[in-house]
Coordinates of C-alpha atoms and ligand atoms in Angstrom, one line a residue:
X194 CA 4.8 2.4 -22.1
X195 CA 8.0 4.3 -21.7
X196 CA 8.6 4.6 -18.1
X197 CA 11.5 1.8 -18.1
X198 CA 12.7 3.4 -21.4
X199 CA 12.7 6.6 -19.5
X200 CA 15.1 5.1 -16.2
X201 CA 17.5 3.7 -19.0
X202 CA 17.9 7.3 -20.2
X203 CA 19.1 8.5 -16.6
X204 CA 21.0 5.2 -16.8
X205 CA 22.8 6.3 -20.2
X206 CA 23.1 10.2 -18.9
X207 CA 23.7 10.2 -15.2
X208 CA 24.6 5.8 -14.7
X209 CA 26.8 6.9 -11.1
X210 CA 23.7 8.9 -9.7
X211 CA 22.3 6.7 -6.6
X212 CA 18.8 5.2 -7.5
X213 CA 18.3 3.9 -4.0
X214 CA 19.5 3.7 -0.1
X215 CA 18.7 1.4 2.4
X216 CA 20.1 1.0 5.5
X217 CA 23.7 2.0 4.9
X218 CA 23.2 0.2 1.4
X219 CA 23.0 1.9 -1.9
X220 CA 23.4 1.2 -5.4
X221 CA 23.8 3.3 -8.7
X222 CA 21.6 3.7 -12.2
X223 CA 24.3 1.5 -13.6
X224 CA 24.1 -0.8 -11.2
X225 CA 20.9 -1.2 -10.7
X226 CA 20.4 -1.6 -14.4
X227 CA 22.6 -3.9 -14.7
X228 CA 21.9 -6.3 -12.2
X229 CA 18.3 -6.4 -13.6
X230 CA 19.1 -7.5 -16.7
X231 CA 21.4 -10.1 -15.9
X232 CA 18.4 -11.6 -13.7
X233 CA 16.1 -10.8 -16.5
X234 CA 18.2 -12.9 -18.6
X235 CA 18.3 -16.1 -16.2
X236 CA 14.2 -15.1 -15.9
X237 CA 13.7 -15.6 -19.7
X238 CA 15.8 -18.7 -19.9
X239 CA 13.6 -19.8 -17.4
X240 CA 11.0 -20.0 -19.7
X241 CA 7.8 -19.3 -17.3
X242 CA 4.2 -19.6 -18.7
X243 CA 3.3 -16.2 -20.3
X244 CA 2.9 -13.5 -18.0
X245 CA 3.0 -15.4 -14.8
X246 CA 3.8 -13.3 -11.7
X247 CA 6.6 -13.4 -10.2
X248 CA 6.6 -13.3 -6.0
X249 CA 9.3 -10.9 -5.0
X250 CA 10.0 -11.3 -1.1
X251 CA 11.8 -9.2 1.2
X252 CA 12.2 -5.7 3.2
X253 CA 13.4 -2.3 1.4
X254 CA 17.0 -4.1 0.5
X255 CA 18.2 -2.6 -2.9
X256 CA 17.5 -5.8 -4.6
X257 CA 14.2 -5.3 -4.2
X258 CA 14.2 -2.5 -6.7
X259 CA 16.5 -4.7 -9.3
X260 CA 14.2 -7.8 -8.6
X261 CA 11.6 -5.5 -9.5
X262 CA 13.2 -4.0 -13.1
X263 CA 14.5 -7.9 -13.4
X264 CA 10.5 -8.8 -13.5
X265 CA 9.1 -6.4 -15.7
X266 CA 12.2 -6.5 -18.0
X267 CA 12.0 -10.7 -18.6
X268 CA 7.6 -10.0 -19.5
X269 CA 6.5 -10.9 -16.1
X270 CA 4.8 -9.0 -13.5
X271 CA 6.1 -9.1 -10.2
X272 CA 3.9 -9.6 -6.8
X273 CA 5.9 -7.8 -4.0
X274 CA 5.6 -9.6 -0.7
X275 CA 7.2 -8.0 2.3
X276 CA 8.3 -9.7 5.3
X277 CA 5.6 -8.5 7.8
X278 CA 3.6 -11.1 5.6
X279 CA 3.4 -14.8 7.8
X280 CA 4.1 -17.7 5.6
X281 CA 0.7 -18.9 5.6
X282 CA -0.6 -15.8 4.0
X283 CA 2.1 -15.9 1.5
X284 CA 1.7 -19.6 0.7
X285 CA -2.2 -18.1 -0.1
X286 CA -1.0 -15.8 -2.4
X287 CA 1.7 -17.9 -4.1
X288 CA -1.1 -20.5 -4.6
X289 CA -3.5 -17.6 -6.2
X290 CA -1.5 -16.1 -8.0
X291 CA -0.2 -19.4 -9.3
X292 CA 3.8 -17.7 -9.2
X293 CA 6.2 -20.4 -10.8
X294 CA 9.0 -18.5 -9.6
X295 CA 10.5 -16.8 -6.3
X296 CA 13.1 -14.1 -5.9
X297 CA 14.1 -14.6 -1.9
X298 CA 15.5 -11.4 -1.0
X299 CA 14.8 -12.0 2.6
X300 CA 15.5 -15.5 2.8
X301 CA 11.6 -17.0 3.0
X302 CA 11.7 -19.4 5.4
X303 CA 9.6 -21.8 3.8
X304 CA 9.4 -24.9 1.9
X305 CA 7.4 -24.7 -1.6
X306 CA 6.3 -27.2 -3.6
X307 CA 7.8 -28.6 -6.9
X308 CA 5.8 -26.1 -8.8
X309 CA 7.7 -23.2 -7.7
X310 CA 11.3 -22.0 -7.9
X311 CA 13.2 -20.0 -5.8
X312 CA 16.1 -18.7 -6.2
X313 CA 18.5 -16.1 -3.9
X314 CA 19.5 -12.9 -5.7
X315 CA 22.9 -13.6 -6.0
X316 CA 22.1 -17.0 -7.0
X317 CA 19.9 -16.1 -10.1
X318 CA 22.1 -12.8 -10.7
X319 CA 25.3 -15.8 -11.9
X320 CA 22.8 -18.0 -14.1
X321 CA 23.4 -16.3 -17.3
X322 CA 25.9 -13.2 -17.1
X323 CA 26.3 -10.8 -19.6
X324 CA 23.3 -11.1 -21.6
X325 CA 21.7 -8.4 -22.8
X326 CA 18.0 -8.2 -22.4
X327 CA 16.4 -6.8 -25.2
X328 CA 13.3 -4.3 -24.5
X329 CA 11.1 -6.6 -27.0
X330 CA 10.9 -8.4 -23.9
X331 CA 9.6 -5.5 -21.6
X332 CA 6.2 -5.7 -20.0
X333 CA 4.1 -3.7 -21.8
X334 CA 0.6 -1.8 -22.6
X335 CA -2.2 -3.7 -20.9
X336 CA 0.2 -6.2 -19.5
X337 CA 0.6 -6.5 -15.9
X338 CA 3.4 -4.2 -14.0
X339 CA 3.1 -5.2 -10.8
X340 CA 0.2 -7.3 -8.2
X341 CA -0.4 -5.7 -5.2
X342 CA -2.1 -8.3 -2.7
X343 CA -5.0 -6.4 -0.1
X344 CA -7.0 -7.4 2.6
X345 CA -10.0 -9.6 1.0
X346 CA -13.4 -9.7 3.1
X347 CA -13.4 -13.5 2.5
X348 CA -10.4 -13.8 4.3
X349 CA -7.9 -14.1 1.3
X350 CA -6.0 -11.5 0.1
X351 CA -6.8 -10.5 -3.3
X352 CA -4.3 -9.3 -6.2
X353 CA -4.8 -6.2 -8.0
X354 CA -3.8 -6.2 -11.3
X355 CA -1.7 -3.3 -12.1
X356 CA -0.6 -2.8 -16.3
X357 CA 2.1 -0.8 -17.3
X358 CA -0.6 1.6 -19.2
X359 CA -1.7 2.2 -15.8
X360 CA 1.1 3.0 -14.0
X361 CA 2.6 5.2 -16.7
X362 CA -0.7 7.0 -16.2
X363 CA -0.1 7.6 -12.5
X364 CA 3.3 8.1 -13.0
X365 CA 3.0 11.3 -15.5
X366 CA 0.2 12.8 -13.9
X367 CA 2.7 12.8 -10.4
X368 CA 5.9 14.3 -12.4
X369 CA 3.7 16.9 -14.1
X370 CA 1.3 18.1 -11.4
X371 CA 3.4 17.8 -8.7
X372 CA 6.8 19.5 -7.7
X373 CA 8.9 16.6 -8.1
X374 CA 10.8 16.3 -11.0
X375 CA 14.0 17.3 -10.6
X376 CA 16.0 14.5 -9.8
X377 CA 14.9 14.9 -6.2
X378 CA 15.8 12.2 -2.7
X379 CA 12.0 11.0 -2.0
X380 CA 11.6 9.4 1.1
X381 CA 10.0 5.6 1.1
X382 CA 8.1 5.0 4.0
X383 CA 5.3 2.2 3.0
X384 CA 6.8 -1.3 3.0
X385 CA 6.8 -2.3 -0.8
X386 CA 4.0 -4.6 -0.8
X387 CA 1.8 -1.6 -0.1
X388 CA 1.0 0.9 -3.3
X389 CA 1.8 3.8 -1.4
X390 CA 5.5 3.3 -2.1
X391 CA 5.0 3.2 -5.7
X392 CA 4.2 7.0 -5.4
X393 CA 8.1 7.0 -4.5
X394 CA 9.5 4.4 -6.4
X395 CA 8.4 5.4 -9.7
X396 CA 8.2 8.9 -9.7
X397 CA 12.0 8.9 -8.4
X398 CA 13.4 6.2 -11.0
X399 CA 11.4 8.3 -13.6
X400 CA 12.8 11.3 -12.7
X401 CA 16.3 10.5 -12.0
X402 CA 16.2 11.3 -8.2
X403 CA 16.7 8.8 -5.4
X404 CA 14.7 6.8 -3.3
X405 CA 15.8 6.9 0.7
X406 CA 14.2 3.8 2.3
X407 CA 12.7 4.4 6.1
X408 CA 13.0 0.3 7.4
X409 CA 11.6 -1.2 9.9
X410 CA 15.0 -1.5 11.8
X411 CA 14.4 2.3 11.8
X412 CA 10.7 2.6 12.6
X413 CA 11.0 0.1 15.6
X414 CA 13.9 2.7 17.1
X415 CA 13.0 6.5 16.8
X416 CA 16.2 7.6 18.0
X417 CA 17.6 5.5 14.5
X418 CA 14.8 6.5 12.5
X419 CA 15.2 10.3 13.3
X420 CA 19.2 10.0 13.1
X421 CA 18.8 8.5 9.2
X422 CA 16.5 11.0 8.5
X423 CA 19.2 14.0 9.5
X424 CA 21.7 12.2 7.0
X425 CA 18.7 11.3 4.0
X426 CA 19.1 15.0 2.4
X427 CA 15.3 14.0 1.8
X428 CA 13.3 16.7 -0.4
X429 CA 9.8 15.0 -1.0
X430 CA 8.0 13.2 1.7
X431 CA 5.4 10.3 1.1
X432 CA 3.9 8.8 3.7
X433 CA 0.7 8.0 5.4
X434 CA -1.0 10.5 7.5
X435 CA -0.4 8.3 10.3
X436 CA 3.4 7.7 10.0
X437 CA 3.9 11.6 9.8
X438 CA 2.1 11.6 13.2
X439 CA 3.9 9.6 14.8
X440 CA 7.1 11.7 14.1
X441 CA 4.7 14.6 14.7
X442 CA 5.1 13.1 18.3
X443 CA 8.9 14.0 18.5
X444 CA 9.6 18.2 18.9
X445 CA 12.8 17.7 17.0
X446 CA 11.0 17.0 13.4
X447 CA 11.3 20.1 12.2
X448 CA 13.4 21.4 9.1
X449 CA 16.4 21.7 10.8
X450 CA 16.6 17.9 11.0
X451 CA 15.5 17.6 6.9
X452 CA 16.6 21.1 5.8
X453 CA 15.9 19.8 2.2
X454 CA 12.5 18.5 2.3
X455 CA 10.1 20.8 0.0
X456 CA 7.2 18.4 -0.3
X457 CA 4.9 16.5 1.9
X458 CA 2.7 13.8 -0.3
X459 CA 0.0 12.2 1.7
X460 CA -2.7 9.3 0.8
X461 CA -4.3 6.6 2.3
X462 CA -6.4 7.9 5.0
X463 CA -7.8 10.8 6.1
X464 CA -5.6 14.0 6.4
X465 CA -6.6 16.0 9.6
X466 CA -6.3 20.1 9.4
X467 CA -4.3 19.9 12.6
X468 CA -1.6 17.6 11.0
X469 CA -0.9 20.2 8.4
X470 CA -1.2 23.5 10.7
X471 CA 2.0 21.4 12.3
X472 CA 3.4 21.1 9.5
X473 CA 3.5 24.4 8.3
X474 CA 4.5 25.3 11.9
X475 CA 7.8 23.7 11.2
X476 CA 8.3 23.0 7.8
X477 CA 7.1 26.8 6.8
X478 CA 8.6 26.4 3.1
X479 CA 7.6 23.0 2.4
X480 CA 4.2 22.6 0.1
X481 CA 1.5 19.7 1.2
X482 CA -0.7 17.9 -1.0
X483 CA -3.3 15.6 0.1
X484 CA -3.7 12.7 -2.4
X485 CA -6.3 10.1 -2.9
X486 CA -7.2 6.5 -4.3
X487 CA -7.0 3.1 -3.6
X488 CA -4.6 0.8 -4.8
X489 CA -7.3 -0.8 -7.8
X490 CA -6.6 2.5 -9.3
X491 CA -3.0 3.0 -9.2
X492 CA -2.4 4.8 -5.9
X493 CA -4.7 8.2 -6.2
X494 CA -6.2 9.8 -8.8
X495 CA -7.0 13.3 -6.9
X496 CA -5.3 15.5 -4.8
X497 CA -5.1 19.0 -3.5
X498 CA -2.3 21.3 -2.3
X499 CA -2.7 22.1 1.5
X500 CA -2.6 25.8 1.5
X501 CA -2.9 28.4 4.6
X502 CA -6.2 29.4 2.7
X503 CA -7.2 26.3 2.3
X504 CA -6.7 25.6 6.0
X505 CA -8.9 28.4 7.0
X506 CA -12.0 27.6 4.6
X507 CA -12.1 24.2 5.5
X508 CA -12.5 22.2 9.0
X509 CA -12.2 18.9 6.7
X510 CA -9.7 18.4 4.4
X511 CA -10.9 17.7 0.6
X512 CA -9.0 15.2 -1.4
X513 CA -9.1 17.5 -4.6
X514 CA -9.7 17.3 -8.5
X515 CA -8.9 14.0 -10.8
X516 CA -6.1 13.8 -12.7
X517 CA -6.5 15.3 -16.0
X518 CA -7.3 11.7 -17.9
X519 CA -9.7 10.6 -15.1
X520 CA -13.2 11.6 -14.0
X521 CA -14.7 11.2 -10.6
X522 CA -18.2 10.0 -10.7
X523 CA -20.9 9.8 -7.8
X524 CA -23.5 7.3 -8.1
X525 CA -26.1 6.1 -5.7
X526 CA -27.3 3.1 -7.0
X527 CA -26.7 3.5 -10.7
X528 CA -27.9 7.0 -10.5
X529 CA -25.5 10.2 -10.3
X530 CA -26.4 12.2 -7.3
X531 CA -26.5 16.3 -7.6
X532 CA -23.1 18.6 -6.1
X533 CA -23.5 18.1 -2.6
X534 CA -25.2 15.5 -2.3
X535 CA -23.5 12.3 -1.2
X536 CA -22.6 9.2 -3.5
X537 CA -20.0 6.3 -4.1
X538 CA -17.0 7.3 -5.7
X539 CA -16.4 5.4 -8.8
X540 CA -13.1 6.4 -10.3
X541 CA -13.4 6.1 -14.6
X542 CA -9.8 6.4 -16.5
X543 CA -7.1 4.8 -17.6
X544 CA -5.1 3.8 -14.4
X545 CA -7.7 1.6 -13.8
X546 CA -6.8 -2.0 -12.6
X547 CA -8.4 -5.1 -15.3
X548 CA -9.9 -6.5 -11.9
X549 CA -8.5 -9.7 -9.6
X550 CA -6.2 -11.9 -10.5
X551 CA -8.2 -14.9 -10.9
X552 CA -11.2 -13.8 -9.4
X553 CA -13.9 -13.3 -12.0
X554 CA -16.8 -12.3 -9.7
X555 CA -15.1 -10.3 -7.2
X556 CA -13.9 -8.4 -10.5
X557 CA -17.5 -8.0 -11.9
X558 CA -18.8 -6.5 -8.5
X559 CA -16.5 -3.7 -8.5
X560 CA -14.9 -3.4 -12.1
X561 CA -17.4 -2.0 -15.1
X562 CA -17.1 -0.2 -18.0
X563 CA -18.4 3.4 -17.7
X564 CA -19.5 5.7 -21.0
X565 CA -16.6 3.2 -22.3
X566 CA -13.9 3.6 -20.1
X567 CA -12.5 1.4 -17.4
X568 CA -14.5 1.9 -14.0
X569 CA -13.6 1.5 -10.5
X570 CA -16.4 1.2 -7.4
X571 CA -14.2 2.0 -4.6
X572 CA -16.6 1.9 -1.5
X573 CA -16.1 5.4 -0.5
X574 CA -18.5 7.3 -0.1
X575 CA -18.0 11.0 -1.2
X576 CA -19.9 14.5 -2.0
X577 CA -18.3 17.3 -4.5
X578 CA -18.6 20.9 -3.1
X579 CA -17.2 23.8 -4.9
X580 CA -16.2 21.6 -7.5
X581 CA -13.7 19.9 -5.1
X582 CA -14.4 16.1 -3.8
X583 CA -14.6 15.3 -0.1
X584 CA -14.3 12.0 1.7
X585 CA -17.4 10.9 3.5
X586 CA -15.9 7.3 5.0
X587 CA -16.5 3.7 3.9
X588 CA -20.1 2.1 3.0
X589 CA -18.2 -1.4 3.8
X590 CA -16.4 -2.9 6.5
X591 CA -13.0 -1.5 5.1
X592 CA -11.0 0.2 7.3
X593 CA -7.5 2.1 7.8
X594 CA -5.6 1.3 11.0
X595 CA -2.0 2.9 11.2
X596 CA -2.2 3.4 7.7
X597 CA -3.3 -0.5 6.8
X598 CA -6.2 -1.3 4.7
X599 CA -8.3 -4.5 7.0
X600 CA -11.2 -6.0 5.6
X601 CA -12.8 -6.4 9.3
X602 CA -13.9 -9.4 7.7
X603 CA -10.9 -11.1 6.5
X604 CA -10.3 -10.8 10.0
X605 CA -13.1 -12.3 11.2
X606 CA -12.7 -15.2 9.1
X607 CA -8.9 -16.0 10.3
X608 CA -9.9 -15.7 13.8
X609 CA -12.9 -18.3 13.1
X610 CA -9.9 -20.8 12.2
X611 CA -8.2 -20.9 15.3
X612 CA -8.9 -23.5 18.2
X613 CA -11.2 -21.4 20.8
X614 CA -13.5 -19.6 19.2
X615 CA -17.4 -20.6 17.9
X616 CA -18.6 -17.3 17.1
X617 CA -16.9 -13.6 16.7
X618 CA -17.1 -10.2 15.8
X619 CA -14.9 -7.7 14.9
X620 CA -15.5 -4.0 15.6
X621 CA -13.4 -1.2 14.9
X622 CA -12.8 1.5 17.9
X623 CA -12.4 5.3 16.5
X624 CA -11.8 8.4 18.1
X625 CA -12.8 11.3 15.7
X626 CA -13.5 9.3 12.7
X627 CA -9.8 7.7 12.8
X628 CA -9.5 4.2 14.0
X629 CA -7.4 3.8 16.9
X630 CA -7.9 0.4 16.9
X631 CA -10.0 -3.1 16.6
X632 CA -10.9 -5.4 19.2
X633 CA -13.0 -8.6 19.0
X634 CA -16.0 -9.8 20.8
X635 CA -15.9 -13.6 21.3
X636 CA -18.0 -16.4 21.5
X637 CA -15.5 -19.1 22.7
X638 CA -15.7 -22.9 23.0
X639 CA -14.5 -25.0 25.6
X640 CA -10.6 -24.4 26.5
X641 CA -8.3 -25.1 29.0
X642 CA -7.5 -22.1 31.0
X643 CA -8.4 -20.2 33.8
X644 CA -8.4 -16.8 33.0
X645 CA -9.5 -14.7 30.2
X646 CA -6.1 -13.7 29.5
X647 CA -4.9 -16.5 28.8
X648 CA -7.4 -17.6 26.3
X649 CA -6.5 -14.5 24.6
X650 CA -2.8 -15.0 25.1
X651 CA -3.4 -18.3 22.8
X652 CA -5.7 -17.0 20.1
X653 CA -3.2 -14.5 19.3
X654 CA -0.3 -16.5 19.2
X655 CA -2.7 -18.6 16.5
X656 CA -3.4 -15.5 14.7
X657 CA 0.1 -14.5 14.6
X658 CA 0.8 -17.3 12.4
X659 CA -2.0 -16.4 9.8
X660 CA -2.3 -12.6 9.9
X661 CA 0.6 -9.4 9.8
X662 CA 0.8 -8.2 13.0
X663 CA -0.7 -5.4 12.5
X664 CA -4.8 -7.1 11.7
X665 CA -4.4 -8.7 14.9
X666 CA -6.7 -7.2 17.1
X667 CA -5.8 -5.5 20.3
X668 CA -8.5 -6.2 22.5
X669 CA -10.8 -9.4 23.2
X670 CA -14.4 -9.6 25.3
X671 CA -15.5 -12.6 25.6
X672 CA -19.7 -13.6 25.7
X673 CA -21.8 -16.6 25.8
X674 CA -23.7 -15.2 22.2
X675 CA -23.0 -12.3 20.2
X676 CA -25.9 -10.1 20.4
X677 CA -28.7 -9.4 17.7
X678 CA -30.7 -6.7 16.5
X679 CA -34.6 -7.8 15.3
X680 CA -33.2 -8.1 11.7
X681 CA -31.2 -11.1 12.7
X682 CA -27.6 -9.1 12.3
X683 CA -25.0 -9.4 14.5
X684 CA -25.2 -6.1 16.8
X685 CA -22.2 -4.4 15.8
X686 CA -23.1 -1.0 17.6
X687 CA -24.7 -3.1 21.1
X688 CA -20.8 -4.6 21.6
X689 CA -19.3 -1.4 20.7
X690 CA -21.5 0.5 23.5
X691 CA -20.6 -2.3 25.8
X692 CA -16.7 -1.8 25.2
X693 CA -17.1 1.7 25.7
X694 CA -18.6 1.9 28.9
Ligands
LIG191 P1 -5.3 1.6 -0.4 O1 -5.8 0.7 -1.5 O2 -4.5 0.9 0.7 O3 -4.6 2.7 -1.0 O4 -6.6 2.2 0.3 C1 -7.5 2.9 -0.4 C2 -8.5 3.5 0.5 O5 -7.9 4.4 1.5 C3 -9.5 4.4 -0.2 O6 -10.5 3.6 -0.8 C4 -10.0 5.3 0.9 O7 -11.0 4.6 1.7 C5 -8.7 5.5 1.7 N1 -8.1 6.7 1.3 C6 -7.1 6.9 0.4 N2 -6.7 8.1 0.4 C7 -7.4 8.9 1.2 C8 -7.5 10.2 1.6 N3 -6.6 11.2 1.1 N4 -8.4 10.6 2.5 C9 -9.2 9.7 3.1 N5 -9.2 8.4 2.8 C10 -8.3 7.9 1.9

């Protein structure tokens, strides 16, 4: 791997260029460099078991980014958890991933056992200054990078294992085929424990450019988000489709208020025609590229430039070619299905995840090797026409809300945990293919109040403590039995007709 080698080289030749703002905060090459190996230093001291992850918690502060290098510099991957995460879901995933060590950006309010330590930035930062961290040390090859923790449908979050060989994959294939490398201001929209901000993280740091950080102090107030933006200077945009909509929303996102900005990257959910045709409306010189893949592959692994032509020939978007090392194959069952025809995707290349950590079985179903190369199931469905691939939805109970990947499932489970409920189904409400949002149908047991909003008022207060806010459903119906169809299933489409009406 030489992506950190390649960030110590815009270090060296450019150390007082900014490598990251957030929220008024900023910090240099230099900086950041060297704040990462002075934790790096205290990390090896440390001596942690071989490889162990280490849980990185917080928003978009700078020292995410050093905690980050500090990780991957000391050998150990790190696990970034962001603060939307309740403490009973991280206390899952420190238990998984069995982290020895915490870095509390955020202050985690929470007490750990004796297993674990956790230690403040600045704390960590004074153990052992002034030691330099040799790259010996660096995570590398088929070592892990990074652990990204997703929705599981067993209701716990499972970590995908992400080497260094496969993000330096991802990494060159986004500085060669795209128009971003030229030490460029990208902005970061996705909170860091989702893999979509590694499209901006390490395409910036490896080009020299500078990451802008939209927070959620920003996203919460428009008037603050859009008044950052005018001062960001931002030239290359990645976000979800969804976030872009939402500032869609307001008439005054147009180039005059990011003069700069030559590039729109999308992935993670569907990209709709009408988004672009906007976008072209007021961002005329800016280029779009739809992107796809799922985080068990390093981000994406196809994408397309958005052009007027392509506008016009298409009423869906596609989601493009591979990149050059990987190969998109369609399978139904263990056959490959003809051009046209529909299929699962099964992504086969080198910034393929190992699998799970820890989870041998889960790994099994969906990792494989393929003609000798690391294989991915993702679940999509998908068809190739005019040798371009198109997204044909889930064949699972995956979905993307506001940009979020849900396992309906995992919340199904959670929901079976709290005090009032025998019996529940989640279901999904979409408006032209996109899910607006998810309600549950309820079976509940005996409770103590009086009206129906009530009950509800308490089951979501319960779920608040063991799901992010945004897998808690919006909507609840309550019933004495869920109902079935004549294969014993729960009637997923019966409830959904019902809610309708
Ligand atoms: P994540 O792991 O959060 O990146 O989510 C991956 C899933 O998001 C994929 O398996 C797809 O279902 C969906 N997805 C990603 N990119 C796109 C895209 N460009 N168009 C449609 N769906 C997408």
């Amino acid at each position: 791997m030489h992506l950190l080698k390649t960030i110590e080289d815009h270090v060296l030749t450019n150390p007082e260029a900014i490598a990251f703002v957030s929220n008024g905060d900023q910090i240099s090459y230099k900086d950041l460099w060297e704040k990462s190996d002075n934790i790096s230093a205290s990390i090896i001291q440390m001596s942690l078991k071989d490889s162990s992850p280490i849980l990185v918690y917080g928003h978009m502060e700078t020292e995410m980014i050093v905690c980050f290098l500090a990780s991957v510099k000391s050998g150990h991957p790190y696990i970034p958890i962001d603060i939307s995460i309740p403490i009973d879901r991280v206390t899952k995933i420190i238990e998984s991933s069995k982290a020895e060590l915490i870095l509390n950006v955020s202050k985690l309010p929470i007490s750990i056992n004796n297993n674990v330590q956790v230690y403040e930035v600045n704390e960590i930062e004074k153990l052992y200054l002034n030691n330099n961290v040799v790259s010996d040390s660096w995570v590398k090859d088929d070592e892990n990078f990074y652990i990204i923790y997703t929705s599981g449908s067993t209701g716990n979050p499972k970590g995908v294992q992400i080497s260094a060989n496969n993000l330096q994959s991802f990494v060159d294939w986004m500085l060669k085929d795209y128009p971003i490398n030229e030490k460029l201001v990208f902005i970061n929209q996705a909170p860091f424990s989702f893999d979509l901000s590694v499209m901006d993280i390490y395409p910036a740091l490896a080009s020299g450019g500078t990451i802008f950080a939209i927070t959620k102090d920003m996203i919460a107030k428009p008037k603050f988000l859009f008044e950052s933006l005018r001062v960001s200077k931002a030239q290359v945009w990645t976000s979800t489709p969804s976030f872009i909509q939402m500032c869609l929303m307001d008439p005054s996102f147009t180039q005059e208020l990011l003069p700069e900005i030559r590039v729109f990257l999308f992935c993670g959910e569907i990209l709709s025609p009408s988004i672009c045709y906007q976008l072209r409306e007021r961002f005329p010189s800016a280029r779009i590229f739809n992107t796809y893949g799922p985080t068990e592959a390093t981000v994406a692994v196809t994408g397309i430039e958005v052009t007027d032509a392509l506008l016009k020939s298409y009423q869906v978007l596609p989601i493009g070619l591979p990149k050059n090392d990987t190969k998109i194959v369609l399978l139904d069952g263990d056959k490959s299905v003809e051009d046209g025809e529909k299929g699962e995707i099964i992504i086969v290349g080198p910034s393929v995840s190992k699998g799970y950590l820890g989870q041998k079985e889960m790994t099994e179903k969906a990792f494989f090797e393929y003609e000798g190369e690391p294989a991915y199931r993702t679940g999509d469905a998908g068809f190739i026409n005019n040798n371009t691939l198109f997204y044909k939805g889930r064949m699972d109970y995956q979905i993307k809300l506001h940009g979020y990947r849900i396992e309906i499932e995992d919340i199904e489970h959670q929901i079976l945990k709290t005090s009032y409920v025998k019996a529940t189904v989640v279901i999904p409400i979409t408006q032209n293919e996109k899910v607006e949002y998810i309600m549950a149908a309820i079976v509940p047991t005996e409770h103590p109040f009086e009206k129906e909003f009530q009950l509800s008022a308490a089951i979501k207060k319960e779920l608040g403590e063991i799901l992010p806010a945004y897998m808690i459903p919006r909507k609840f119906i309550y019933c004495d039995e869920l109902p079935m169809t004549p294969n014993g299933k729960v009637d997923r489409k019966l409830i959904k007709e019902k809610v309708l009406v």
